[in-house]
Short mmCIF file of C-alpha atoms in Angstrom, two decimals:
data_model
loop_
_atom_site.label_atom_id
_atom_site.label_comp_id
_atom_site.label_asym_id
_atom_site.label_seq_id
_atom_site.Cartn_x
_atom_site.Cartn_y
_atom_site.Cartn_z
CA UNK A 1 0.00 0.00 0.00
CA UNK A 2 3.13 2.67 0.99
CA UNK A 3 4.53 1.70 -2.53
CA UNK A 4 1.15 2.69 -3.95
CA UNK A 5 0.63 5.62 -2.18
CA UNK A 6 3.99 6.81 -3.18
CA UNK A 7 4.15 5.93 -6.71
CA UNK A 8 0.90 7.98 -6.66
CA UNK A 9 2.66 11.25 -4.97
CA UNK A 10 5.76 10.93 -7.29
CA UNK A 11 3.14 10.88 -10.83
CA UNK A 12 1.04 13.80 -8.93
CA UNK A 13 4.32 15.87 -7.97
CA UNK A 14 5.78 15.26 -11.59
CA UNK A 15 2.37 16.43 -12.58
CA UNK A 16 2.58 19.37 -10.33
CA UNK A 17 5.80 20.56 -11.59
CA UNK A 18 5.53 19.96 -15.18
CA UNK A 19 2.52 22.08 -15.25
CA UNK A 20 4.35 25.28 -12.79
CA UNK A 21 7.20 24.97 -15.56
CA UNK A 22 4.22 25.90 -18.22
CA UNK A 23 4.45 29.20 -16.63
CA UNK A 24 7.28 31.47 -18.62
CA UNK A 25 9.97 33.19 -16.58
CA UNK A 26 9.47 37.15 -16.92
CA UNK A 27 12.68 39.07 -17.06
CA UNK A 28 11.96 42.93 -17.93
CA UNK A 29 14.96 44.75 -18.32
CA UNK A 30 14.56 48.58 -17.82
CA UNK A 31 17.15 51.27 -18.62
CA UNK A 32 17.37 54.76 -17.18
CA UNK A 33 17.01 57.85 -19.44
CA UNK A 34 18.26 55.75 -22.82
CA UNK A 35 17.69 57.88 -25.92
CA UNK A 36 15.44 56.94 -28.54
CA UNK A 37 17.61 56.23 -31.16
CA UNK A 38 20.65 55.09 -29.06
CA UNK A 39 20.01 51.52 -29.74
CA UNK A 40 20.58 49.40 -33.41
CA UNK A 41 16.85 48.25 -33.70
CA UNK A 42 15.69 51.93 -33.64
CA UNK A 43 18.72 52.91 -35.93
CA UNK A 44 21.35 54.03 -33.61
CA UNK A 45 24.60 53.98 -35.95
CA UNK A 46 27.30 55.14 -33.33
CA UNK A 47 27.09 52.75 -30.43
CA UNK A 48 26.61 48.91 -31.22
CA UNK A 49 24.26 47.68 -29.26
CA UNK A 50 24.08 44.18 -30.51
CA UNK A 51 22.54 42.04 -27.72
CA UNK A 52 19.50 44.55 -27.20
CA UNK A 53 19.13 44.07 -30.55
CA UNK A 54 18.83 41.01 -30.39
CA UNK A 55 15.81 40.86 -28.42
CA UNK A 56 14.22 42.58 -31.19
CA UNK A 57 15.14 41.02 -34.25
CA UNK A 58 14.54 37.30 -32.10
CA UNK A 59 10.98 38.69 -31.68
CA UNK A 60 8.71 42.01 -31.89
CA UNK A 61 10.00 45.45 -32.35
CA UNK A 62 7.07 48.44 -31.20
CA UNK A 63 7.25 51.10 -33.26
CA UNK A 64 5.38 53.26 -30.94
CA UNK A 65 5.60 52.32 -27.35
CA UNK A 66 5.07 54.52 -24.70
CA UNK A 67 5.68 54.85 -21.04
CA UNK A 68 3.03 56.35 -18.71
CA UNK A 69 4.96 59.23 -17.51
CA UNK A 70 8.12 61.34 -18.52
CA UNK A 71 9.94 60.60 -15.64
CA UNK A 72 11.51 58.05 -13.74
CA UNK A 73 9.55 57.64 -10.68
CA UNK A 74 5.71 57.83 -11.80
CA UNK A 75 7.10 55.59 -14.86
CA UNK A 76 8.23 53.21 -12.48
CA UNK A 77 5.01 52.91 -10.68
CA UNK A 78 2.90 52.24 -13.49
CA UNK A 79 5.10 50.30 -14.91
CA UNK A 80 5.14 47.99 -11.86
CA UNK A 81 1.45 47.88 -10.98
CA UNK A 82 -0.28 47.66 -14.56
CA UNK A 83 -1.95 51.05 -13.65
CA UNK A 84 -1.92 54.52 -14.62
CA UNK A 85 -0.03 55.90 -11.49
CA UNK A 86 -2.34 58.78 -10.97
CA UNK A 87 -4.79 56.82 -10.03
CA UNK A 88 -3.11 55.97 -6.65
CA UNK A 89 -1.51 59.35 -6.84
CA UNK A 90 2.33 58.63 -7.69
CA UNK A 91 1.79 61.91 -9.95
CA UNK A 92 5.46 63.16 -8.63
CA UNK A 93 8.95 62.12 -8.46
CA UNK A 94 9.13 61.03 -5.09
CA UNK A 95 11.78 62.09 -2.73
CA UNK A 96 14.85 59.86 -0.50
CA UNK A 97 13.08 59.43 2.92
CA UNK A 98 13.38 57.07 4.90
CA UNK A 99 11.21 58.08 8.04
CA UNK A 100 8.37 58.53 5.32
CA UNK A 101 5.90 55.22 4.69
CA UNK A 102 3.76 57.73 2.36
CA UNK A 103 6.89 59.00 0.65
CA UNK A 104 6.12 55.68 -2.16
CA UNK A 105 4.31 53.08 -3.94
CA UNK A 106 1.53 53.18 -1.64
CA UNK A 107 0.65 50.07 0.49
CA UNK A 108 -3.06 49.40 -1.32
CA UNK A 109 -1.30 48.60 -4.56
CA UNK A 110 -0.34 45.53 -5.56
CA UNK A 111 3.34 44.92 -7.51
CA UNK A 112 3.87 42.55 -10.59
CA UNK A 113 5.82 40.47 -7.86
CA UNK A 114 2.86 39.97 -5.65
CA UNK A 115 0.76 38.75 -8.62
CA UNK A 116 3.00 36.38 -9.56
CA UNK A 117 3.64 34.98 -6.26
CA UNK A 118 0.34 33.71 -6.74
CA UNK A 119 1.19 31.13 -9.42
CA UNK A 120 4.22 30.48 -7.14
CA UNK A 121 7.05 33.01 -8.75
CA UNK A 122 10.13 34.09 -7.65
CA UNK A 123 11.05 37.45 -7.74
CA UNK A 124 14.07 39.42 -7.32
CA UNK A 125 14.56 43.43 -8.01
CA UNK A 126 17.56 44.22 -9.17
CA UNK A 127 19.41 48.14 -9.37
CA UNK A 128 17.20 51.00 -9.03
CA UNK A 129 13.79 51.20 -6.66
CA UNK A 130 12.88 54.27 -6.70
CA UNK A 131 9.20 53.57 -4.89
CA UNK A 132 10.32 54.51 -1.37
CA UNK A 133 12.82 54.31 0.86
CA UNK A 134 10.84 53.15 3.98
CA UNK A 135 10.98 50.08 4.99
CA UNK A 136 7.43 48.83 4.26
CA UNK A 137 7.84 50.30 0.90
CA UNK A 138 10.78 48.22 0.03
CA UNK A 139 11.16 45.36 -2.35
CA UNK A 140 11.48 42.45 0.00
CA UNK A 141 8.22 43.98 1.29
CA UNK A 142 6.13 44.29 -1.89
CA UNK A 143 6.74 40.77 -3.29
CA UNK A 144 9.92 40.38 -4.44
CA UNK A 145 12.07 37.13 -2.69
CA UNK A 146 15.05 39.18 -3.13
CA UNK A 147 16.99 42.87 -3.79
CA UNK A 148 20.18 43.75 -4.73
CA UNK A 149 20.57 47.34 -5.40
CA UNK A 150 19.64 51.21 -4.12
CA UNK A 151 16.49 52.67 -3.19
CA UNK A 152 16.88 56.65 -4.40
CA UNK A 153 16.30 57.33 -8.03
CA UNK A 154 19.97 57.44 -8.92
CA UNK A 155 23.21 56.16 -7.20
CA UNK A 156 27.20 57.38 -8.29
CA UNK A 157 28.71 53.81 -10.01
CA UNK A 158 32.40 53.64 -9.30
CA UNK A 159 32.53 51.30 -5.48
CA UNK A 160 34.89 53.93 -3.99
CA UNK A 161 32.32 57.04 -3.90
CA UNK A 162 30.14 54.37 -1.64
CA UNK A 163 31.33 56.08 1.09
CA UNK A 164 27.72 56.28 3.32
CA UNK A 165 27.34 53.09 5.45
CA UNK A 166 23.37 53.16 5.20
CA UNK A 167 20.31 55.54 4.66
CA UNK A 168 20.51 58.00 7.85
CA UNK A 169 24.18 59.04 6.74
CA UNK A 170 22.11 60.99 4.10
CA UNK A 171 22.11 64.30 4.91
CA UNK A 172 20.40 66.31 2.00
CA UNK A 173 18.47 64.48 -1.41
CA UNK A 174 21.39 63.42 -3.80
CA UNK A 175 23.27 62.29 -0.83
CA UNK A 176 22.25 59.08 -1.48
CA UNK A 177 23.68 58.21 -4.25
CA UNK A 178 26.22 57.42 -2.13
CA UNK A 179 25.20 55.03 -0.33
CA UNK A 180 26.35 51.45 -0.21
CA UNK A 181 24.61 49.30 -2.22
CA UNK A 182 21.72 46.60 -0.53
CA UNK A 183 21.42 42.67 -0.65
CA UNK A 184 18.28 41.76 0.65
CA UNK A 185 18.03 44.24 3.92
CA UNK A 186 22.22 43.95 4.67
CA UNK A 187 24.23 46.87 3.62
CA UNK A 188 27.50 45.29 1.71
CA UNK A 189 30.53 46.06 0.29
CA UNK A 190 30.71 45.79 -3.28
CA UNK A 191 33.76 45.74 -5.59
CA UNK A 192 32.85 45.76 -9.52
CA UNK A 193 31.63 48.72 -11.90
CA UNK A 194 27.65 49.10 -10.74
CA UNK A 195 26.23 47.94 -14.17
CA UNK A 196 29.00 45.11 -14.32
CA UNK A 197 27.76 44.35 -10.65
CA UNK A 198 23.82 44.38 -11.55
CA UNK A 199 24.71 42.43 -15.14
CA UNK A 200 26.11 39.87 -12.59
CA UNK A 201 23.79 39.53 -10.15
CA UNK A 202 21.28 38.85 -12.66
CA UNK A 203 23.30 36.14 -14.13
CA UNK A 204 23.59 34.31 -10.80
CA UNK A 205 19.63 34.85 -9.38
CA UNK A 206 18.88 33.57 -13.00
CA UNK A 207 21.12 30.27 -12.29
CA UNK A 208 19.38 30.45 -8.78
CA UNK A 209 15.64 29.91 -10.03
CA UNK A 210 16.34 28.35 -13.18
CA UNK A 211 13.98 25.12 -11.88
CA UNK A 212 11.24 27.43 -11.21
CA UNK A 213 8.80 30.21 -13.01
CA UNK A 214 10.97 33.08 -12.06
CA UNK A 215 10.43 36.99 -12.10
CA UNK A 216 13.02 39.43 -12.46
CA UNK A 217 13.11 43.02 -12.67
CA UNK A 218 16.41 44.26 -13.63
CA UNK A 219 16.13 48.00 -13.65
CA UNK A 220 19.69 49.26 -14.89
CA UNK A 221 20.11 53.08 -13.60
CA UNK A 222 22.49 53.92 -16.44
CA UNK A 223 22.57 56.17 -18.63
CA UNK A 224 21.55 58.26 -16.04
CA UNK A 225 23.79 60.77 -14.92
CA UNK A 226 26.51 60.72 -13.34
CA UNK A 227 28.19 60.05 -16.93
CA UNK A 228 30.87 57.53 -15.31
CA UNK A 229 32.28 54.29 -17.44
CA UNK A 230 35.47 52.56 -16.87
CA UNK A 231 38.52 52.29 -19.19
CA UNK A 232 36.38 48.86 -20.58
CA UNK A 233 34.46 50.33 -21.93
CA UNK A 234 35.06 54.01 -22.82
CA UNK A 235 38.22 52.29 -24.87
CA UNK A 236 35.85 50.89 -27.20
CA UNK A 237 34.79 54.69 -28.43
CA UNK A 238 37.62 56.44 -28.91
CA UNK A 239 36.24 57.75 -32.22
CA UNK A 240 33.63 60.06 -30.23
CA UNK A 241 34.83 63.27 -29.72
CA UNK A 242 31.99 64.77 -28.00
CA UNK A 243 33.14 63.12 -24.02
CA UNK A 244 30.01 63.52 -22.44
CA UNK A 245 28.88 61.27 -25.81
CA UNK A 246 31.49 59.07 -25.30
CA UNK A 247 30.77 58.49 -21.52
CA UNK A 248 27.34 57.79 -22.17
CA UNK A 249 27.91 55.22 -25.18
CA UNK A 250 30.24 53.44 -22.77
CA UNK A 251 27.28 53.51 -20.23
CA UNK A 252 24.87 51.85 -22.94
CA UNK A 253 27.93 49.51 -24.17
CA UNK A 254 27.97 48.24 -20.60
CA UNK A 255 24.19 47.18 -20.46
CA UNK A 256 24.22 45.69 -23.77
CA UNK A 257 27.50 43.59 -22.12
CA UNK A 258 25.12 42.50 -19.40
CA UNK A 259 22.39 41.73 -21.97
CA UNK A 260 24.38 39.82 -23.83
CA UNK A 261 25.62 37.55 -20.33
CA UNK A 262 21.95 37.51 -19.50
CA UNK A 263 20.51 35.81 -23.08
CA UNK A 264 24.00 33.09 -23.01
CA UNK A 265 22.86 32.65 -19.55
CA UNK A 266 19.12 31.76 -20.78
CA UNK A 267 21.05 29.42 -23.67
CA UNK A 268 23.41 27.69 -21.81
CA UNK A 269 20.53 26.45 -19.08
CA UNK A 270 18.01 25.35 -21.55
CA UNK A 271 15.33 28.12 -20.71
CA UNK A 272 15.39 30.88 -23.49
CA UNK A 273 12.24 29.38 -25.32
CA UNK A 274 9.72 29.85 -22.34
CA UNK A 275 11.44 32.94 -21.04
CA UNK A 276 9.92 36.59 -22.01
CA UNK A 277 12.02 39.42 -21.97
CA UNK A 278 10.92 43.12 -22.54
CA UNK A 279 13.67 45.73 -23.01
CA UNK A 280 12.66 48.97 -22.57
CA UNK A 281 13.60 52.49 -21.32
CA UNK A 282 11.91 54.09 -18.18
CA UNK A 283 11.58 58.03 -20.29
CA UNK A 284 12.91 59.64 -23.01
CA UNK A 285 16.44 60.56 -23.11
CA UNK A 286 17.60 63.83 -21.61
CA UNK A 287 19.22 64.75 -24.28
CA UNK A 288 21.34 68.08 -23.07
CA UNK A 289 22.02 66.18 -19.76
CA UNK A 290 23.51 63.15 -20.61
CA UNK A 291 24.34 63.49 -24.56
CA UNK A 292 21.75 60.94 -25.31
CA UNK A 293 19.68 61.34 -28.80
CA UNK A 294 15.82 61.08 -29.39
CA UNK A 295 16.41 61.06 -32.84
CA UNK A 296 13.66 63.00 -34.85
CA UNK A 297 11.58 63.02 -31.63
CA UNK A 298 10.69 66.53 -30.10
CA UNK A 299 11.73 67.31 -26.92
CA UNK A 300 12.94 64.93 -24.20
CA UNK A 301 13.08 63.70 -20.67
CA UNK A 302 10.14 65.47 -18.43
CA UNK A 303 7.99 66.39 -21.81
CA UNK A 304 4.98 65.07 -22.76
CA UNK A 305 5.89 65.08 -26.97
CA UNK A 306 7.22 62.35 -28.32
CA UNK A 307 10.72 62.75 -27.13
CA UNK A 308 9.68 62.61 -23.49
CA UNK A 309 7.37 59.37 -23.50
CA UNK A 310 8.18 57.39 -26.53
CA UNK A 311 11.21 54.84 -25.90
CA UNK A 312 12.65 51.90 -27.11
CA UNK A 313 10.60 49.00 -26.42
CA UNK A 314 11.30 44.91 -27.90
CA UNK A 315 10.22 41.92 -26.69
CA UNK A 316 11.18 37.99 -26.91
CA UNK A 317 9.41 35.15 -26.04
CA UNK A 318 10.55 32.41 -28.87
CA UNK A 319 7.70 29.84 -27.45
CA UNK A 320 5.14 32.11 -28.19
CA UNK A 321 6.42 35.13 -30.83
CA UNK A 322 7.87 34.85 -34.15
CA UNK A 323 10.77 36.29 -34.40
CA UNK A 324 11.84 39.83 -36.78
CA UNK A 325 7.93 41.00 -35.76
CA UNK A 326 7.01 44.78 -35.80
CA UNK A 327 4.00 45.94 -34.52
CA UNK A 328 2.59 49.74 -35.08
CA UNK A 329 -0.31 50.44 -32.85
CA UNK A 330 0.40 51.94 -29.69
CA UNK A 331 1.31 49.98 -26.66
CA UNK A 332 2.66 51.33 -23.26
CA UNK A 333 4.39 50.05 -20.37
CA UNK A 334 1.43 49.18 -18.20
CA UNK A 335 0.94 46.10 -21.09
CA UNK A 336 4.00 44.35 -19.72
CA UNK A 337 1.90 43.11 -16.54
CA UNK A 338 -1.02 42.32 -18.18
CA UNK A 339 1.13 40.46 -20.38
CA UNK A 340 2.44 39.09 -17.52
CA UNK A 341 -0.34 37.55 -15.40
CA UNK A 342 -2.05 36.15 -18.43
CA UNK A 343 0.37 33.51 -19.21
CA UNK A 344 0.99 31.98 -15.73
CA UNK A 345 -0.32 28.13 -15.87
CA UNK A 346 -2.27 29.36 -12.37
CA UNK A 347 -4.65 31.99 -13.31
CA UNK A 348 -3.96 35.55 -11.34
CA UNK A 349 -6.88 37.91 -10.62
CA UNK A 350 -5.26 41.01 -9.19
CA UNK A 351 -6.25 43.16 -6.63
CA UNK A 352 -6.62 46.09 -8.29
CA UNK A 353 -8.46 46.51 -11.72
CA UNK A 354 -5.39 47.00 -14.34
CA UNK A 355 -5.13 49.52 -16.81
CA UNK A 356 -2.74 47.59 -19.23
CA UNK A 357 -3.48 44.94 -22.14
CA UNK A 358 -2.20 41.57 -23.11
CA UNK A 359 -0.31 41.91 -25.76
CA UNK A 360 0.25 38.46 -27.08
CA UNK A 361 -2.78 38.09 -29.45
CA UNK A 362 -2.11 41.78 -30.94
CA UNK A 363 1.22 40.42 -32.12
CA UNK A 364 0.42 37.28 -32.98
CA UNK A 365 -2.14 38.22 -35.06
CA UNK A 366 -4.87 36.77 -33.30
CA UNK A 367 -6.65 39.48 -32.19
CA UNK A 368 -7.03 42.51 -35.15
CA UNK A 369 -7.29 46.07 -33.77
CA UNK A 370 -5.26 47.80 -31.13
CA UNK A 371 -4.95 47.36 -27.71
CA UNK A 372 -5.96 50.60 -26.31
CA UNK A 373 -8.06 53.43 -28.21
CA UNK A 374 -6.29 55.74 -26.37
CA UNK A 375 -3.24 56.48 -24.12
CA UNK A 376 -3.09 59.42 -21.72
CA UNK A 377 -0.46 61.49 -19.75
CA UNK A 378 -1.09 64.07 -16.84
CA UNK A 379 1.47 66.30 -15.00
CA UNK A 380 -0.33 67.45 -12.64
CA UNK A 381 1.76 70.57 -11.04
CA UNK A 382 2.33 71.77 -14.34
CA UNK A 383 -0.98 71.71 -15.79
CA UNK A 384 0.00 69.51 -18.85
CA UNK A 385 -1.39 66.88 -20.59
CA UNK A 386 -1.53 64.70 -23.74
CA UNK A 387 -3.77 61.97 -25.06
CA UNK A 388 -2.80 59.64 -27.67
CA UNK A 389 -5.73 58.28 -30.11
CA UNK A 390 -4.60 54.67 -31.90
CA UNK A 391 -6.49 55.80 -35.17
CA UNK A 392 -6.26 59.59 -35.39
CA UNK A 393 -4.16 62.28 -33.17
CA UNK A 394 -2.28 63.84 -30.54
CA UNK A 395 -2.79 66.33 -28.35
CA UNK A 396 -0.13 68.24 -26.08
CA UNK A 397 -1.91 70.34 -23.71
CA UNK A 398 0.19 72.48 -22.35
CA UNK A 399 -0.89 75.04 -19.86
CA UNK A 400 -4.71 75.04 -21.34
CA UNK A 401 -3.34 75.36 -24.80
CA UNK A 402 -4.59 72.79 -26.63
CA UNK A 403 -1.88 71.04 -30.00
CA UNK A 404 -3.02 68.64 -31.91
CA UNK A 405 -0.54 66.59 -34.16
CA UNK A 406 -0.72 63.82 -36.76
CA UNK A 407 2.34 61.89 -35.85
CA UNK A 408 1.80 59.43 -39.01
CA UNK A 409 3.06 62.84 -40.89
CA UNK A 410 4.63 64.81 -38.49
CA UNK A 411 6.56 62.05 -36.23
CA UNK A 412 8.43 65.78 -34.67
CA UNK A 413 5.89 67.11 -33.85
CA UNK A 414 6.56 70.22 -35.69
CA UNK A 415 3.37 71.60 -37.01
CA UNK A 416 -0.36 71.67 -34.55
CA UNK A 417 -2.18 71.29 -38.01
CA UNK A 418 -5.80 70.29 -36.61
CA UNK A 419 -7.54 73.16 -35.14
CA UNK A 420 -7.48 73.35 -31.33
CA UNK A 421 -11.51 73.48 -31.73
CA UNK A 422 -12.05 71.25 -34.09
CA UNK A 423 -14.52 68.32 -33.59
CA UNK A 424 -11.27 65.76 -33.36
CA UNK A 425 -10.04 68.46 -30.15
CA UNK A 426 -13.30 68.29 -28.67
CA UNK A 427 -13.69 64.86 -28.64
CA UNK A 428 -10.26 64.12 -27.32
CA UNK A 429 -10.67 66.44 -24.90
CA UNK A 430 -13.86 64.87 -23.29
CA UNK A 431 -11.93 61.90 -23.25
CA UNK A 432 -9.15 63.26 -20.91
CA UNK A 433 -11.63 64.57 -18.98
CA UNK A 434 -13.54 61.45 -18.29
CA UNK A 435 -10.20 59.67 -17.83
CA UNK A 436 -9.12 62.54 -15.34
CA UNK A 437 -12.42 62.24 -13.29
CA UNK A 438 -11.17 58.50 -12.42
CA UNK A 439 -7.20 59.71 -11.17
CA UNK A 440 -6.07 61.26 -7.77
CA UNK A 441 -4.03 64.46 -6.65
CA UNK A 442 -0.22 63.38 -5.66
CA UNK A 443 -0.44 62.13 -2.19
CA UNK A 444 3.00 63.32 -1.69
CA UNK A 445 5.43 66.40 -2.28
CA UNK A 446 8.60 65.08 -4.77
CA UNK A 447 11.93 66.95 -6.13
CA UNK A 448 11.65 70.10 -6.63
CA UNK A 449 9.75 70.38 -3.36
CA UNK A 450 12.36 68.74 -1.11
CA UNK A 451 12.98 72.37 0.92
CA UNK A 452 9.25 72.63 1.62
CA UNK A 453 9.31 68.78 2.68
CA UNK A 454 12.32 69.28 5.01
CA UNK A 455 10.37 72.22 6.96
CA UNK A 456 7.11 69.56 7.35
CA UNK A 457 9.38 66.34 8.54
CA UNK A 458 12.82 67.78 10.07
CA UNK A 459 13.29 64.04 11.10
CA UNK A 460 13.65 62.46 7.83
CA UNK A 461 17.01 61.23 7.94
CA UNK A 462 17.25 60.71 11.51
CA UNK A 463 18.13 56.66 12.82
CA UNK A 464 14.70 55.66 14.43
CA UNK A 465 14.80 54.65 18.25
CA UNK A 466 14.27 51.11 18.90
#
């Protein structure tokens, strides 16, 4: 009877495990501030970036993918919850503080870790946070199994300007980017180049989880300033003249590097088929800060044209996708959870209603149309916004003046040829509006406001009693 019983529990565990291994692995790969056209598969002819293209060309290129906000933080948060961050009012850039459980991704949303978990992920973050400092905010608190990285929006990349042993050594905002770097909850002293050290990392979590559905977020901070690159790599651009250009290529040069360990990594253990990857960037490129290039694209980092919210975007998934695929309609980043959840072999309902689409059936032809009628952006303390229509328009509002462009003509941007009161304006307009009606006011001050912040909470950076 034991033998029975056993045999039993071995076919019902095989069954069990075959069916978890249905589930893909998820690895998005996220890039900080990347230009445009500063990678091969959106024409980039000055820095090689041959393993992020290779993403691409092994399986769909968007042509117009978006992110939900023009800079880091709010991008982040959508990105990472499927939703439209201003509807849990992440409408700001949020600020280093520690002391500060509002000061974040608040508590009632729900991460693309904790969805997974239940289909029985693992998850590990990976580089930049940027959803709060607090320590209920934290990664190892909103899903994820484990972290290796920083929790401010940007972090200095050499190991020997690490010189502040933890968070309440921070004495004003961009303090902390020089901090020493996190595994798990331990502070730790780290040796190698930061993008050499994330590119790493990834490698070994991926050898880690490799005999389970795994979930990684690998969010890269460079290019983001500070332009710093080591001999490795600046070496390999010594025709640049321009050296902030130069800097920054060796920046990109180093992620592609870590790209390229990442897919050999996938290869060598057998997994690449049923793994999806999405590369993407987190804005548009900042293009007098850090000598990145939009392209034709007007305007950059922090706009709402094309320049600020458009970005690179592939992804692979060879079980699923052809690969060389292009697809035109407009996507954004909240897709990439819906995408997400709706391949797990254990079916995820979510805790919030999600704003984002799968995209699977768009681009694999099985379902015509596009995903979303239309795409919207709000700043809300500048009294901007923009609304994207799949089968007509644009508008930029800016300041209550109302653009409208036809970006199948006019990809810059360059000429507001429909009439701001035109039927077309009118109707997008009432759109925003009823889209507005359903978002919040920021539930927190961010940069920019850090002087009024430091009057309200004096404590911030102060060690907490026991």
């Amino acid at each position: 009877m034991k033998k029975i019983v056993l045999f039993f529990s071995f076919i019902l565990f095989g069954l069990v495990s075959v069916k978890s291994q249905n589930s893909p692995n998820i690895i998005i790969i996220l890039v900080d501030d990347l230009g445009y056209a500063d990678v091969g598969f959106n024409g980039c002819k000055d820095i090689p970036t041959p393993n992020i293209d290779k993403i691409a060309a092994e399986g769909v290129t968007f042509t117009n993918a978006y992110v939900s906000y023009a800079v880091c933080g709010p991008s982040r948060a959508g990105l990472i919850t499927g939703r439209y961050q201003d509807r849990f009012g992440f409408g700001r850039n949020p600020l280093f503080a520690p002391n500060d459980p509002n000061m974040g991704l608040p508590l009632s949303e729900e991460t693309l870790a904790e969805a997974l978990n239940k289909a029985h992920y693992k998850s590990v973050a990976l580089g930049k946070w940027h959803l709060g400092a607090h320590e209920s905010l934290r990664p190892l608190k909103r899903g994820f199994d484990d972290f290796f990285g920083f929790l401010t929006g940007g972090h200095q990349y050499f190991p020997h300007e690490w010189t502040l042993k933890d968070e309440y050594e921070v004495k004003k905002q961009f303090d902390a980017y020089k901090t020493k770097l996190l595994r798990n909850n331990t502070r730790i002293e780290e040796q190698d180049y930061l993008t050499d050290a994330l590119s790493r990392e990834a490698v070994s979590y991926i050898k880690k989880y490799k005999s389970q559905p795994f979930f990684m977020y690998l969010a890269y901070n460079a290019p983001h300033t500070p332009l710093q690159a080591t001999e490795r790599y600046l070496k390999r651009f010594e025709h640049i003249k321009d050296n902030n250009r130069k800097t920054y290529a060796a920046m990109v040069s180093a992620v592609d590097d870590g790209v390229g360990n990442i897919l050999n990594t996938l290869d060598t253990l057998g997994i690449a088929e049923n793994t999806m990857i999405f590369f993407l960037s987190d804005n548009g490129g900042p293009e007098n800060v850090n000598a990145s290039n939009n392209g034709p694209l007007r305007g950059g980092k922090g706009k709402l044209f094309e320049g600020g919210i458009r970005v690179p975007f592939a992804m692979r998934w060879p079980d699923r996708i052809k690969d060389g695929l292009v697809y035109h309609a407009p996507v954004i980043s909240l897709d990439i959870f819906a995408t997400s959840i709706a391949h797990t072999s254990t079916p995820i309902k979510t805790r919030n209603p999600i704003d984002g689409v799968n995209l699977i059936p768009y681009v694999t032809g099985d379902e015509q149309g596009a995903p979303h009628d239309y795409v919207f952006w709000r700043k809300f303390d500048a009294n901007e916004h923009a609304v994207r229509q799949s089968e007509g328009p644009k508008m930029v509002s800016l300041k209550g003046k109302n653009m409208l462009f036809n970006l199948a003509n006019d990809l810059s941007e360059a000429h507001a040829e429909i009439p701001p009161n035109s039927v077309s304006s009118k109707t997008i307009e009432a759109k925003y509006t009823s889209w507005e009606n359903s978002m919040m006011d920021p539930v927190f001050l961010g940069l920019g406001e850090d002087k009024a912040y430091n009057t309200m909470h004096p404590d911030r950076f102060e060690r907490k009693k026991n």
